[in-house]
Amino acid sequence: MPFRLANRSNFTVKDLAVIDFCLEAIIENEESFNCFREYLSSSHNSELVMFIQEANKYKVIKSEKNRIKKAQHIIDEFIKVGATHELNISSPLKQAILTSFENNEINSNLFDDLEISILVNLKEGHFKTFLQSDNFLKYVQNSGLEALYDLGVVNGAVPTSLKDSIINIRTDHFIRQDIEFLKSRLTSDLDSEWDLIQTSTNHRLYSSKQLYEFGSIPQDKMIRVEMEFKCNPLELIHTLFNSQLRKKYDVNLVDVQPLSYIPRATKSEEQLASSLVLETHQLYFPLAMREFPTLYTCVKDNLGNYIVCKKSCDCPELPPPKKGNVRAVHIHGVMIQQVEENRCKFSKVVLVDFKGSVPRSMIMNYFKKRFKTMHKEISKILERNENKNYRCDHKVLNTLTENKDIDI
């Protein structure tokens, strides 16, 4: 059984076979990256992961001047003939990069095709032998069990410590109990029920002490973020839920496709009005994009706070997934409370399953980067009044009108 690995350090290669390790997570982690690089050095292939690390740094550079400088460094180091760590790559692939650079077409995905080619080759070759090597076994024995779960996912394992279950998450409508559950998480005591994992002057990020079973999908911890913005609640709603503005503050959002509007069931306390959209997110390059079929609904609670909820669903209106994309599932709750005349508090809880073997460390880094950037970019939009002519779409406020007499 996989969970017998707990409290052991004398792992064997056979023990490690129960973990689906993720190459991208190993490269992202400094210690495991160094271990993999040392292993590749023994076969004179360390330049492969060195390039990937440099290419990942290149992708996040925003300054055009710095991007050009970094691109030149990568070309000199890995691409051109006689480079210090020249890569053994096809001539067309090499020429495409050099031509783009010479034509000043130096965008953030200049090296993407080469990176994908190298990752595919690594996964099919050196990575498999690395996982069975003494190098990796020694690294794991020194690092312990926690390192394993940061780098991979247990094959088909279901944790025995799950405490709560969200059963009807993927229905084709919202019910009052969904909102009540999310509100209970949004208003739960931070000190006793949440662990602080990241903080700055502008936001605080928490993970729940409670563990959840997400429908039939085993999940671990819910994420919660707390922020404040200098605006009134409706102004923030229009900014948060306008697709064009979202692409400015949400670095992972690729596309939002409105699909349909679902009216509230007549005189029903159970089925709320909601709006159906299809959201596409890029988790980490080069992992496949994630599609989230998503229902939105909005209510105002008894204290006058706005609560906007999102959840995955199974609806007949959904198109099939785009080729290469992965259908993932999530549930979100947002509460917006007015603190002063022109200041409001934003709280959000998230439970998500990205599907596939995405290690815990990559998921946590995803949320840390996402929310840190989110506050900064939304504040810029508000300060510059860029949201003046925008209104929230997906008919979020239509659902608020229809749901106005729901007692939450």
JSON list of C-alpha atoms in Angstrom, two decimals, residues 165-169 171 173-185 268-272 297 299 307 309 311 331 406-408:
[
{"chain": "A", "resi": 165, "resn": "SER", "atom": "CA", "xyz": [-17.42, 15.63, 1.05]},
{"chain": "A", "resi": 166, "resn": "ILE", "atom": "CA", "xyz": [-18.89, 17.94, -1.57]},
{"chain": "A", "resi": 167, "resn": "ILE", "atom": "CA", "xyz": [-21.20, 15.50, -3.26]},
{"chain": "A", "resi": 168, "resn": "ASN", "atom": "CA", "xyz": [-23.33, 17.24, -5.87]},
{"chain": "A", "resi": 169, "resn": "ILE", "atom": "CA", "xyz": [-20.72, 19.57, -7.27]},
{"chain": "A", "resi": 171, "resn": "THR", "atom": "CA", "xyz": [-24.86, 19.11, -11.33]},
{"chain": "A", "resi": 173, "resn": "HIS", "atom": "CA", "xyz": [-27.51, 24.09, -11.62]},
{"chain": "A", "resi": 174, "resn": "PHE", "atom": "CA", "xyz": [-26.76, 25.87, -8.33]},
{"chain": "A", "resi": 175, "resn": "ILE", "atom": "CA", "xyz": [-28.78, 25.19, -5.20]},
{"chain": "A", "resi": 176, "resn": "ARG", "atom": "CA", "xyz": [-28.99, 27.18, -1.97]},
{"chain": "A", "resi": 177, "resn": "GLN", "atom": "CA", "xyz": [-26.94, 24.58, -0.09]},
{"chain": "A", "resi": 178, "resn": "ASP", "atom": "CA", "xyz": [-23.99, 25.22, -2.43]},
{"chain": "A", "resi": 179, "resn": "ILE", "atom": "CA", "xyz": [-24.01, 28.89, -1.47]},
{"chain": "A", "resi": 180, "resn": "GLU", "atom": "CA", "xyz": [-24.41, 28.10, 2.22]},
{"chain": "A", "resi": 181, "resn": "PHE", "atom": "CA", "xyz": [-21.42, 25.76, 2.12]},
{"chain": "A", "resi": 182, "resn": "LEU", "atom": "CA", "xyz": [-19.19, 28.34, 0.41]},
{"chain": "A", "resi": 183, "resn": "LYS", "atom": "CA", "xyz": [-20.35, 31.10, 2.75]},
{"chain": "A", "resi": 184, "resn": "SER", "atom": "CA", "xyz": [-19.50, 28.91, 5.74]},
{"chain": "A", "resi": 185, "resn": "ARG", "atom": "CA", "xyz": [-15.95, 28.56, 4.39]},
{"chain": "A", "resi": 268, "resn": "SER", "atom": "CA", "xyz": [-37.90, 27.47, -5.92]},
{"chain": "A", "resi": 269, "resn": "GLU", "atom": "CA", "xyz": [-35.58, 27.86, -2.98]},
{"chain": "A", "resi": 270, "resn": "GLU", "atom": "CA", "xyz": [-33.38, 25.14, -4.42]},
{"chain": "A", "resi": 271, "resn": "GLN", "atom": "CA", "xyz": [-32.44, 25.93, -8.02]},
{"chain": "A", "resi": 272, "resn": "LEU", "atom": "CA", "xyz": [-30.86, 29.37, -8.44]},
{"chain": "A", "resi": 297, "resn": "THR", "atom": "CA", "xyz": [-24.41, 32.71, -9.65]},
{"chain": "A", "resi": 299, "resn": "VAL", "atom": "CA", "xyz": [-26.64, 36.49, -4.20]},
{"chain": "A", "resi": 307, "resn": "ILE", "atom": "CA", "xyz": [-21.46, 36.43, -2.74]},
{"chain": "A", "resi": 309, "resn": "CYS", "atom": "CA", "xyz": [-20.05, 31.52, -6.68]},
{"chain": "A", "resi": 311, "resn": "LYS", "atom": "CA", "xyz": [-18.59, 25.65, -9.88]},
{"chain": "A", "resi": 331, "resn": "ILE", "atom": "CA", "xyz": [-15.64, 25.31, -6.97]},
{"chain": "A", "resi": 406, "resn": "ILE", "atom": "CA", "xyz": [-32.92, 33.80, -1.38]},
{"chain": "A", "resi": 407, "resn": "ASP", "atom": "CA", "xyz": [-32.29, 33.68, 2.37]},
{"chain": "A", "resi": 408, "resn": "ILE", "atom": "CA", "xyz": [-28.55, 33.12, 2.88]}
]
